[in-house]
Amino acid sequence: MTTQQTAAQTVDAIVIGAGYGGIYAVHKMANELNLSVIGFDKAEGPGGTWYWNRYPGALSDTESHLYRYSFDRDMLKEDHWDHTYLTQPEILDYLEGVVDRFDLRKHFRFGTEVTSAVYLEDEQLWEITAGGDLYRARYVINGVGLLSAVNLPKIPGMEKFQGDILHTGAWPEEADMTGKRVGVVGSGSTGTQVVTALGPKAQHLTHFIRTPQYSVPVGKRPVSEQERAEVKQNFDAIWDQAKNSSVAFGFEESTVPALSVSEEERNRVYEEAWQRGGGFRFMFGTFGDIATDEDANETAAAFIRGKIHEIVKDPEKARKLTPHDLYARRPLCDDGFFETFNRDNVDVVALKETPFREITEDGVITEDGTLHELDVLIFATGFDAVDGNYRRMEIRGRNGIEINDHWEGQPSSYLGLSTSNFPNWFMILGPNGPFTNLPPSIETQVEWISDLVGYAEEHGIAAVEPTAEAVSDWTDTCTEIANMTVFTKVDSWIFGANVPGKKPSVLFYLGGLGNYRALLNEIADEGYRGFQLTGDLLKASA
Ligand code: FAD
Ligand code: NA7
């Protein structure tokens, strides 16, 4: 035994991450399974996404009553929300409250990054390096986040810029944009929120857009006491509906084909959804084939394009803001994004027409020779989604196989939960997990992992891992489903097609949460079909 190994602290379970996933996993391991557990997060506190993304305008696009945990009925009764959507500080408060309610802080080590996780076959333990120290555990649960590893593009001259360069996913709390000349790169969910929030504050704002996106109003409005009371009275039914639906956003997905109704009726349905608000509701609640049929998709796209031209008064700005490809990314919604461009101090640059040439001390020069003078350059350029944070650690399973080699072709898993050759190593929202409003998917996965760990503990099982065949079949299933949709036809983070050098591949199970949950139940009922449950702890320690 080496000196280092002697120094390792051994616990039953290690959880990485303190977002929705990690918090719930620590609660399950510590408070329900009575296991010893340490949770690590490189952040200085809990919150995950909502710890890091403190940029102005950060807002959930899931409605407030569904962007939370459902597992504790008493907590649901006590929960409070003022508006139909939650701001970043509200979500952070909520998650901190959950940590305190279940006395979880004592299990977490914040400001501590996990840099490696190596499986020790002889001991049937994982050895983790976190903050430079060694730990050992039988189980590792990764709640490292699917939109967490930031993507910061490299633009020539970036290092020369005399102003501030910020990424929305690592936003410093003290940053104040009042009266500044601000540039924002990126027009996804985050970019649209930042631009909407900063337009009225900045002296001048330039939005650099590479691909314009379809966005509908979010529909943020105050919630009355009576509305809240109604939700609380019906929360069993509300959660039951969400968890058994496809995208789990709290509405019935439509099954009506868009072209089966008259144009007048179609526009009435779109207008109603536009007025009500919500990106997922617009894409999945209006008609049943917008995400699967290109002609149906075009009807929704054309409606949104028409709205952009109605809202944005300057025809040149409207032209640059108007998308022409399929409406096939994570459906956006905003709180007045297009309206912001009616302000004289807000401009748009179409990067496909005039790409970046270089960044200088004073700002950004585009290929037409224009210098856009800036005090701050904000990158709302998204994330190395889903597998990004795994690839940034050294993770070695059986026979020393490294995760980057194991995932060389594409990141793969069984059920988005675990992968072959990595025993007792679980992922929350790993590759090919469900594509939904995420808290109910996170809860589903954490509960299932926790049941499996409980089962392993009860039966003295030393190692649980899926077979290579189960992983390969699940990858095929996810690919087949994805190929039935229009999402594969557009480059976005959903398929890992947003980061230079990353191999695009299917990263989600698009079959819906209801089907996913039914499958998980079936697999557990069949004695964890597709998993190898090996060894026996008594034998292992003999
Ligand atoms: P995260 O909240 O991402 O937490 C992961 C944590 O792991 C991070 O704190 C990170 O520091 C830590 N970590 C990672 N690697 C390591 C390491 N090696 N060592 C130590 N710590 C590590 N989803 C929705 O369903 N609805 C929404 O409205 C919505 N809005 C969003 C808005 C924004 C701006 C963003 C970025 C995402 C949004 N999402 C939304 C997705 C959101 O990420 C999930 O809803 C949810 O918060 C994910 O929780 P998580 O616990 O899985 O991961
Ligand atoms: P997204 O949706 O990945 O959007 C990133 C944006 O940044 C998008 O407009 C990109 O343009 C743009 N981008 C990325 N790299 C560059 C470079 N090099 N130059 C110019 N523009 C670039 O990330 P978000 O943070 O908005 O949202 C991610 C999810 O988090 C979201 O769905 C919510 O769930 C929360 P592109 O489209 O690639 O041309």
XYZ file of C-alpha atoms and ligand atoms in Angstrom:
634
model
C 0.000 0.000 0.000
C 1.424 3.412 -0.892
C 1.481 6.358 1.512
C -1.106 8.119 -0.620
C -3.528 5.186 -0.411
C -3.255 5.105 3.392
C -4.278 8.749 3.452
C -7.475 8.193 1.449
C -10.704 8.755 3.317
C -13.188 5.962 2.580
C -16.955 6.475 2.424
C -19.811 4.513 0.881
C -20.693 7.015 -1.820
C -19.258 10.075 -3.509
C -21.498 12.532 -5.315
C -20.032 15.056 -7.739
C -22.030 18.264 -8.213
C -24.403 20.263 -6.028
C -27.134 21.177 -8.490
C -30.630 19.642 -8.578
C -29.060 16.247 -9.237
C -26.237 16.201 -6.707
C -28.345 17.680 -3.893
C -31.038 15.054 -4.279
C -28.474 12.257 -4.637
C -26.746 13.254 -1.384
C -30.129 13.393 0.359
C -31.050 9.906 -0.867
C -27.691 8.350 0.009
C -27.328 9.996 3.430
C -30.850 10.408 4.726
C -32.675 7.479 3.165
C -30.053 4.778 2.602
C -28.033 5.822 5.647
C -24.786 5.582 3.726
C -21.755 7.698 4.427
C -21.461 10.216 1.617
C -19.337 13.150 0.531
C -20.545 15.576 -2.115
C -18.053 17.709 -4.009
C -18.583 20.829 -6.056
C -15.985 23.186 -7.435
C -18.465 25.985 -6.792
C -18.296 27.697 -3.400
C -21.893 26.751 -2.648
C -24.870 24.705 -3.851
C -27.023 25.540 -6.875
C -25.130 24.135 -9.870
C -26.412 25.940 -12.966
C -27.986 28.563 -10.736
C -24.798 29.170 -8.799
C -22.833 29.880 -11.980
C -25.316 31.582 -14.294
C -25.832 34.892 -12.468
C -25.995 36.925 -15.644
C -28.632 39.675 -15.899
C -31.958 38.295 -17.094
C -31.277 34.650 -16.145
C -34.699 33.023 -15.911
C -36.087 29.484 -16.024
C -38.078 28.587 -19.112
C -39.942 25.931 -17.158
C -42.901 27.324 -15.245
C -42.221 28.023 -11.581
C -44.417 25.303 -10.108
C -42.607 22.628 -12.165
C -39.033 23.829 -11.882
C -38.603 22.218 -8.485
C -38.519 18.884 -6.713
C -41.714 16.923 -6.272
C -40.462 14.292 -3.830
C -41.472 16.043 -0.613
C -45.162 16.841 -0.304
C -44.674 19.106 2.732
C -42.024 21.097 0.931
C -44.338 21.540 -2.060
C -47.048 22.878 0.236
C -44.638 25.424 1.707
C -43.047 26.486 -1.605
C -43.679 29.985 -2.829
C -43.344 31.620 -6.236
C -44.414 35.098 -7.298
C -44.330 34.794 -11.068
C -44.955 32.160 -13.695
C -41.172 31.789 -14.140
C -38.278 31.879 -11.679
C -35.311 34.212 -11.752
C -31.792 32.943 -11.027
C -31.708 34.379 -7.449
C -35.058 32.719 -6.720
C -33.858 29.300 -7.895
C -30.592 29.643 -6.001
C -32.526 30.535 -2.821
C -34.795 27.562 -3.365
C -31.907 25.107 -3.762
C -30.061 26.533 -0.762
C -33.292 26.118 1.199
C -33.524 22.457 0.176
C -29.926 21.855 1.282
C -30.686 23.358 4.685
C -34.053 21.675 5.074
C -32.463 18.235 4.716
C -29.300 19.175 6.590
C -27.095 18.359 3.628
C -24.457 21.080 3.951
C -22.410 18.915 6.310
C -21.961 16.306 3.561
C -20.669 18.749 0.941
C -17.145 20.004 0.324
C -17.501 23.149 -1.749
C -14.722 24.850 -3.680
C -13.383 21.349 -4.347
C -12.919 20.099 -7.868
C -12.824 16.403 -8.636
C -9.990 15.840 -11.068
C -9.920 12.064 -11.302
C -11.900 8.932 -10.530
C -10.131 5.602 -10.943
C -11.668 2.159 -10.367
C -9.525 -0.128 -8.242
C -10.560 -3.599 -9.402
C -8.975 -5.520 -6.568
C -10.643 -3.459 -3.882
C -13.853 -2.888 -5.878
C -13.654 0.745 -4.901
C -13.384 4.038 -6.724
C -10.476 6.283 -5.839
C -11.256 9.947 -6.278
C -8.913 12.901 -6.301
C -10.708 16.017 -5.136
C -8.992 19.269 -4.224
C -5.725 17.330 -4.365
C -6.833 14.817 -1.679
C -7.685 11.154 -2.096
C -11.016 9.551 -1.238
C -12.407 6.081 -1.804
C -15.961 4.945 -2.246
C -17.998 1.998 -3.522
C -20.350 4.243 -5.478
C -19.790 7.370 -7.532
C -22.799 9.404 -8.575
C -22.108 12.108 -11.133
C -24.363 15.129 -10.995
C -21.882 17.147 -13.010
C -24.498 18.867 -15.160
C -25.355 18.649 -18.828
C -25.096 22.395 -19.479
C -22.206 23.219 -17.236
C -18.835 22.961 -19.035
C -18.592 26.406 -20.671
C -17.777 26.852 -24.343
C -15.581 29.917 -24.839
C -14.656 30.398 -28.509
C -11.161 31.428 -29.483
C -11.183 34.597 -31.555
C -7.884 36.058 -32.765
C -6.694 38.897 -30.549
C -8.925 38.077 -27.563
C -5.996 38.462 -25.177
C -5.440 42.065 -26.315
C -8.876 43.356 -25.310
C -8.586 46.015 -22.593
C -12.189 45.671 -21.436
C -13.812 42.718 -19.633
C -14.468 39.382 -21.284
C -17.213 37.446 -19.537
C -18.961 34.137 -20.116
C -22.559 33.967 -18.933
C -21.938 30.507 -17.419
C -19.274 31.865 -15.022
C -20.736 35.272 -14.278
C -19.092 37.393 -11.583
C -21.753 38.714 -9.234
C -20.266 42.200 -9.092
C -20.317 42.827 -12.879
C -22.338 45.983 -13.629
C -23.125 46.917 -17.216
C -24.810 50.251 -16.528
C -23.702 52.907 -19.009
C -21.206 50.598 -20.733
C -20.670 49.714 -24.373
C -21.516 46.037 -24.389
C -21.086 43.342 -27.028
C -22.991 40.060 -26.711
C -21.953 37.027 -28.765
C -24.514 34.250 -29.070
C -28.237 34.151 -29.576
C -29.442 31.028 -27.820
C -31.625 31.015 -24.731
C -28.904 32.782 -22.749
C -27.977 35.414 -25.339
C -31.606 36.440 -25.806
C -32.045 36.800 -22.032
C -28.878 38.869 -21.599
C -29.652 41.185 -24.499
C -33.204 41.763 -23.251
C -31.959 42.592 -19.755
C -29.015 44.767 -20.794
C -30.563 46.690 -23.693
C -32.120 49.270 -21.359
C -29.011 49.459 -19.120
C -26.093 49.626 -21.513
C -24.998 52.845 -23.159
C -24.836 50.811 -26.360
C -25.343 47.114 -27.016
C -24.192 45.212 -30.077
C -25.575 41.721 -30.500
C -23.326 39.515 -32.636
C -25.508 36.781 -34.103
C -24.146 33.836 -36.057
C -27.433 31.953 -36.468
C -30.688 33.797 -35.741
C -33.173 31.733 -33.751
C -36.902 31.276 -33.479
C -38.176 32.553 -30.161
C -41.664 33.084 -28.752
C -42.747 35.078 -25.673
C -42.100 33.338 -22.348
C -45.323 34.733 -20.833
C -43.884 35.833 -17.497
C -46.588 37.317 -15.304
C -47.431 37.525 -11.595
C -49.133 34.512 -10.009
C -52.032 35.216 -7.664
C -52.511 33.630 -4.244
C -55.484 31.772 -5.648
C -53.520 30.329 -8.597
C -50.822 29.119 -6.234
C -53.428 27.561 -3.952
C -54.972 25.750 -6.926
C -51.607 24.306 -7.937
C -50.985 23.149 -4.389
C -54.397 21.534 -4.169
C -53.762 19.665 -7.412
C -50.077 18.948 -7.240
C -50.502 15.173 -7.283
C -52.362 15.384 -10.564
C -50.030 18.065 -11.940
C -46.892 16.041 -11.246
C -48.499 12.835 -12.401
C -49.382 14.458 -15.715
C -45.930 16.000 -16.155
C -44.028 12.823 -15.330
C -46.135 10.752 -17.688
C -46.022 13.212 -20.557
C -43.266 13.561 -23.085
C -41.455 16.825 -22.322
C -42.778 17.217 -18.741
C -43.519 20.921 -19.044
C -47.006 20.622 -17.560
C -49.181 20.711 -20.683
C -50.731 18.018 -22.856
C -48.633 17.539 -25.965
C -50.757 17.884 -29.073
C -51.328 14.931 -31.391
C -52.998 17.028 -34.108
C -50.986 17.289 -37.350
C -50.393 20.928 -38.285
C -51.540 20.467 -41.852
C -54.734 18.646 -40.881
C -56.420 21.941 -40.024
C -57.128 25.054 -42.111
C -54.571 27.848 -42.254
C -56.941 30.056 -40.306
C -57.287 27.487 -37.516
C -53.545 26.905 -37.475
C -52.817 30.574 -37.047
C -55.442 30.805 -34.321
C -53.703 27.993 -32.430
C -50.283 29.597 -32.895
C -51.588 33.008 -31.849
C -53.120 31.551 -28.691
C -49.825 29.839 -27.812
C -47.905 33.034 -28.607
C -50.139 35.001 -26.224
C -49.932 32.345 -23.504
C -46.154 31.991 -23.774
C -43.610 29.179 -23.399
C -41.156 27.715 -25.914
C -41.920 24.035 -25.348
C -45.650 24.761 -25.265
C -45.382 26.496 -28.645
C -43.426 23.645 -30.235
C -45.145 20.636 -28.646
C -48.503 21.917 -27.369
C -49.822 23.433 -30.604
C -49.440 20.585 -33.109
C -48.070 17.090 -32.807
C -45.700 17.032 -35.766
C -43.713 20.287 -35.638
C -40.712 18.358 -34.337
C -41.078 15.489 -36.796
C -42.383 16.815 -40.114
C -40.613 19.508 -42.126
C -43.792 20.894 -43.710
C -45.502 21.149 -40.335
C -42.341 22.695 -38.934
C -42.371 25.359 -41.624
C -45.874 26.501 -40.620
C -44.656 27.271 -37.083
C -41.434 28.797 -38.375
C -43.295 31.056 -40.809
C -45.616 32.227 -38.034
C -42.661 33.245 -35.843
C -40.870 34.914 -38.761
C -44.023 36.968 -39.371
C -44.052 38.041 -35.725
C -40.400 39.127 -35.845
C -41.156 41.371 -38.813
C -44.210 42.813 -37.056
C -42.256 43.571 -33.859
C -38.906 44.831 -35.139
C -39.500 48.223 -36.777
C -36.142 48.611 -38.566
C -36.337 46.284 -41.616
C -32.562 45.773 -41.717
C -32.432 44.724 -38.050
C -35.490 42.501 -38.641
C -33.770 40.843 -41.600
C -30.674 40.047 -39.547
C -32.765 38.681 -36.688
C -34.888 36.407 -38.851
C -34.046 32.687 -39.004
C -34.624 30.713 -42.192
C -33.606 27.199 -41.245
C -35.807 24.608 -39.541
C -37.348 25.391 -36.156
C -35.424 22.515 -34.612
C -33.329 23.541 -31.629
C -34.334 23.640 -27.987
C -37.378 25.906 -28.410
C -36.584 29.374 -27.100
C -38.792 31.834 -25.321
C -37.969 35.357 -24.224
C -39.298 38.301 -22.285
C -39.153 41.000 -24.974
C -36.025 40.064 -26.972
C -37.180 41.252 -30.395
C -38.719 44.426 -28.898
C -35.269 45.331 -27.505
C -34.061 45.999 -31.057
C -36.497 48.908 -31.368
C -34.182 50.794 -29.035
C -31.716 53.133 -30.754
C -28.869 51.931 -28.523
C -29.258 48.270 -29.525
C -27.790 46.981 -32.761
C -27.330 43.646 -34.445
C -24.406 42.317 -36.474
C -24.986 39.267 -38.686
C -21.788 37.269 -38.316
C -22.448 35.114 -41.374
C -22.364 38.316 -43.474
C -19.563 40.044 -41.571
C -17.626 37.515 -39.463
C -15.191 38.453 -36.708
C -11.798 39.449 -38.088
C -10.088 40.090 -34.782
C -10.412 41.483 -31.305
C -8.273 44.513 -30.485
C -7.610 46.588 -27.357
C -10.751 48.625 -28.099
C -13.286 46.114 -29.307
C -14.166 43.836 -32.164
C -13.323 44.304 -35.832
C -15.582 42.527 -38.303
C -14.654 41.503 -41.854
C -16.193 44.685 -43.333
C -13.507 46.638 -41.449
C -15.880 48.101 -38.849
C -14.483 48.522 -35.332
C -17.210 47.920 -32.763
C -15.875 49.767 -29.728
C -16.657 47.958 -26.488
C -16.082 48.115 -22.741
C -17.355 44.582 -22.176
C -17.600 41.536 -24.416
C -20.047 38.919 -23.198
C -19.917 35.373 -24.523
C -23.312 33.708 -24.344
C -21.846 30.903 -26.396
C -23.207 27.959 -24.484
C -21.700 24.743 -23.238
C -19.813 21.628 -24.173
C -23.077 19.898 -23.386
C -23.794 16.543 -21.773
C -20.387 14.775 -21.860
C -18.260 17.950 -21.513
C -17.667 17.761 -17.759
C -16.904 14.024 -17.833
C -14.242 14.527 -20.467
C -12.562 17.211 -18.346
C -11.838 14.704 -15.551
C -9.585 11.647 -15.708
C -12.055 8.804 -15.313
C -10.796 5.225 -15.543
C -12.944 2.124 -15.306
C -12.027 -1.545 -15.526
C -8.576 -2.324 -16.951
C -7.686 1.342 -16.697
C -9.936 2.267 -19.635
C -10.281 6.031 -19.812
C -13.673 7.600 -20.449
C -12.422 9.566 -23.476
C -11.284 6.298 -25.076
C -14.433 4.485 -24.054
C -16.464 7.301 -25.626
C -14.223 7.787 -28.635
C -16.926 7.020 -31.202
C -19.597 8.845 -29.230
C -20.621 9.208 -25.597
C -22.859 6.275 -24.793
C -24.731 4.842 -21.868
C -27.470 2.504 -20.830
C -30.546 4.624 -20.043
C -28.430 7.771 -19.627
C -27.457 6.318 -16.246
C -24.290 4.269 -16.505
C -21.960 2.646 -18.959
C -20.170 -0.670 -19.366
C -16.771 -1.164 -17.704
C -17.496 1.576 -15.167
C -18.986 -0.376 -12.226
C -21.034 1.429 -9.581
C -20.470 4.655 -11.531
C -23.731 6.442 -12.157
C -24.643 9.511 -14.137
C -27.522 11.915 -13.637
C -28.470 13.238 -17.078
C -25.621 11.351 -18.722
C -25.523 10.885 -22.499
C -28.829 9.642 -23.928
C -30.923 10.585 -20.942
C -34.357 12.163 -21.407
C -34.849 15.551 -23.103
C -37.424 17.292 -20.926
C -38.093 19.853 -18.269
C -35.219 18.547 -16.210
C -36.100 18.373 -12.494
C -38.612 15.523 -12.988
C -36.083 13.601 -15.111
C -33.397 14.232 -12.516
C -35.705 12.972 -9.755
C -36.602 9.908 -11.796
C -32.960 9.037 -12.336
C -31.797 9.750 -8.786
C -34.633 7.654 -7.354
C -33.807 4.790 -9.688
C -30.085 4.938 -8.937
C -30.860 5.079 -5.240
C -33.143 2.032 -5.493
C -30.409 0.158 -7.333
C -27.785 1.113 -4.744
C -30.199 0.048 -1.998
C -30.723 -3.267 -3.788
C -26.963 -3.791 -4.148
C -26.437 -2.998 -0.471
C -29.182 -5.351 0.614
C -27.913 -8.220 -1.542
C -24.196 -7.756 -0.934
C -23.569 -6.981 -4.598
C -20.149 -5.472 -5.135
C -20.397 -4.222 -8.709
C -23.274 -3.055 -10.884
C -22.676 -2.166 -14.500
C -24.553 -2.449 -17.769
C -23.487 -4.947 -20.403
C -21.852 -3.634 -23.550
C -24.828 -5.007 -25.460
C -27.322 -3.052 -23.339
C -25.334 0.133 -23.972
C -25.164 -0.509 -27.688
C -28.902 -1.293 -27.912
C -29.777 1.875 -25.992
C -27.577 3.950 -28.294
C -29.386 2.443 -31.300
C -32.776 3.145 -29.740
C -31.882 6.794 -29.088
C -30.462 7.189 -32.600
C -33.544 5.683 -34.223
C -35.853 7.990 -32.283
C -33.695 11.058 -32.963
C -33.693 10.276 -36.677
C -37.481 10.460 -36.678
C -37.259 14.128 -35.658
C -36.178 17.313 -37.395
C -33.727 18.075 -34.558
C -30.975 16.034 -36.237
C -31.165 18.289 -39.288
C -29.889 21.397 -37.506
C -26.588 21.916 -35.700
C -27.021 22.578 -31.985
C -25.804 21.485 -28.574
C -28.530 18.830 -28.489
C -26.323 16.807 -30.848
C -22.949 18.100 -29.712
C -22.659 20.136 -32.910
C -21.882 23.481 -31.243
C -18.291 23.051 -30.096
C -15.385 23.148 -32.559
C -13.680 19.751 -32.750
C -16.508 17.881 -30.993
C -17.913 14.932 -32.931
C -21.666 15.447 -33.351
C -23.739 12.506 -32.108
C -27.072 11.675 -30.562
C -26.981 12.820 -26.920
C -30.610 12.436 -25.814
C -33.436 9.958 -25.552
C -36.220 11.810 -27.344
C -38.875 9.199 -26.511
C -40.414 11.200 -23.669
C -40.314 11.017 -19.873
C -43.493 8.917 -19.535
C -42.070 6.174 -21.756
C -38.693 6.458 -20.063
C -40.174 6.012 -16.608
C -42.220 3.002 -17.755
C -39.066 1.435 -19.175
C -37.080 2.026 -15.979
C -39.830 0.349 -13.940
C -39.926 -2.603 -16.306
C -36.134 -3.015 -16.193
C -36.059 -2.942 -12.386
C -38.977 -5.385 -12.188
C -37.035 -7.792 -14.373
C -34.127 -7.846 -11.924
C -32.289 -4.968 -13.564
C -32.320 -6.296 -17.109
C -29.198 -5.275 -19.038
C -27.091 -4.866 -15.891
C -24.481 -7.277 -14.584
C -24.723 -7.512 -10.825
C -21.519 -9.189 -9.821
C -19.446 -10.225 -6.854
C -20.504 -10.347 -3.332
C -19.135 -8.013 -0.762
C -18.554 -10.711 1.802
C -16.462 -12.690 -0.659
C -14.700 -9.551 -1.864
C -13.526 -8.626 1.599
C -12.617 -12.180 2.634
P -25.860 21.470 -12.671
O -26.867 22.334 -12.062
O -25.207 21.916 -13.928
O -24.740 21.196 -11.563
C -23.544 20.553 -11.852
C -22.516 20.939 -10.818
O -21.425 20.031 -10.936
C -21.927 22.330 -11.022
O -22.141 23.135 -9.896
C -20.437 22.099 -11.251
O -19.632 23.071 -10.635
C -20.253 20.730 -10.640
N -19.127 20.008 -11.215
C -18.981 19.600 -12.497
N -17.823 18.962 -12.652
C -17.226 18.969 -11.433
C -15.993 18.462 -10.965
N -15.158 17.805 -11.751
N -15.686 18.658 -9.672
C -16.527 19.319 -8.825
N -17.699 19.811 -9.238
C -18.046 19.638 -10.517
N -33.542 23.204 -17.433
C -34.886 23.131 -17.363
O -35.445 22.040 -17.281
N -35.643 24.274 -17.337
C -35.099 25.497 -17.397
O -35.811 26.487 -17.352
C -33.672 25.598 -17.529
N -33.070 26.800 -17.628
C -31.704 26.851 -17.746
C -31.083 28.085 -17.855
C -29.707 28.168 -17.965
C -29.044 29.485 -18.066
C -28.934 26.992 -18.017
C -27.439 27.046 -18.177
C -29.539 25.761 -17.902
C -30.927 25.683 -17.754
N -31.568 24.458 -17.621
C -32.936 24.398 -17.529
C -30.791 23.220 -17.519
C -30.230 23.053 -16.078
O -28.867 22.833 -16.218
C -30.963 21.929 -15.357
O -32.329 22.234 -15.232
C -30.457 21.638 -13.939
O -30.182 22.806 -13.233
C -29.268 20.709 -13.978
O -28.942 20.298 -12.677
P -27.747 19.291 -12.428
O -27.665 19.085 -10.977
O -27.900 18.091 -13.279
O -26.440 20.030 -12.983
P -26.621 27.774 -27.029
O -28.047 27.484 -27.189
O -25.648 26.717 -27.402
O -26.315 29.098 -27.843
C -25.007 29.547 -28.042
C -24.994 30.709 -28.994
O -23.653 31.121 -29.178
C -25.530 30.365 -30.379
O -26.201 31.483 -30.876
C -24.247 30.114 -31.174
O -24.359 30.334 -32.551
C -23.341 31.156 -30.554
N -21.931 30.843 -30.755
C -21.229 29.797 -30.283
N -19.951 29.873 -30.675
C -19.839 30.993 -31.411
C -18.775 31.620 -32.094
N -17.558 31.067 -32.107
N -19.008 32.756 -32.744
C -20.244 33.306 -32.737
N -21.302 32.770 -32.115
C -21.108 31.614 -31.463
O -26.262 28.179 -25.527
P -27.169 28.931 -24.444
O -26.319 29.200 -23.277
O -27.875 30.058 -25.048
O -28.251 27.874 -24.080
C -27.919 26.540 -23.754
C -29.014 25.942 -22.974
O -28.857 26.402 -21.620
C -30.387 26.391 -23.332
O -30.989 25.587 -24.277
C -31.121 26.365 -22.021
O -31.492 25.058 -21.731
C -30.099 26.780 -21.093
P -24.728 29.103 -33.553
O -26.167 28.855 -33.306
O -23.855 27.942 -33.112
O -24.404 29.575 -34.883
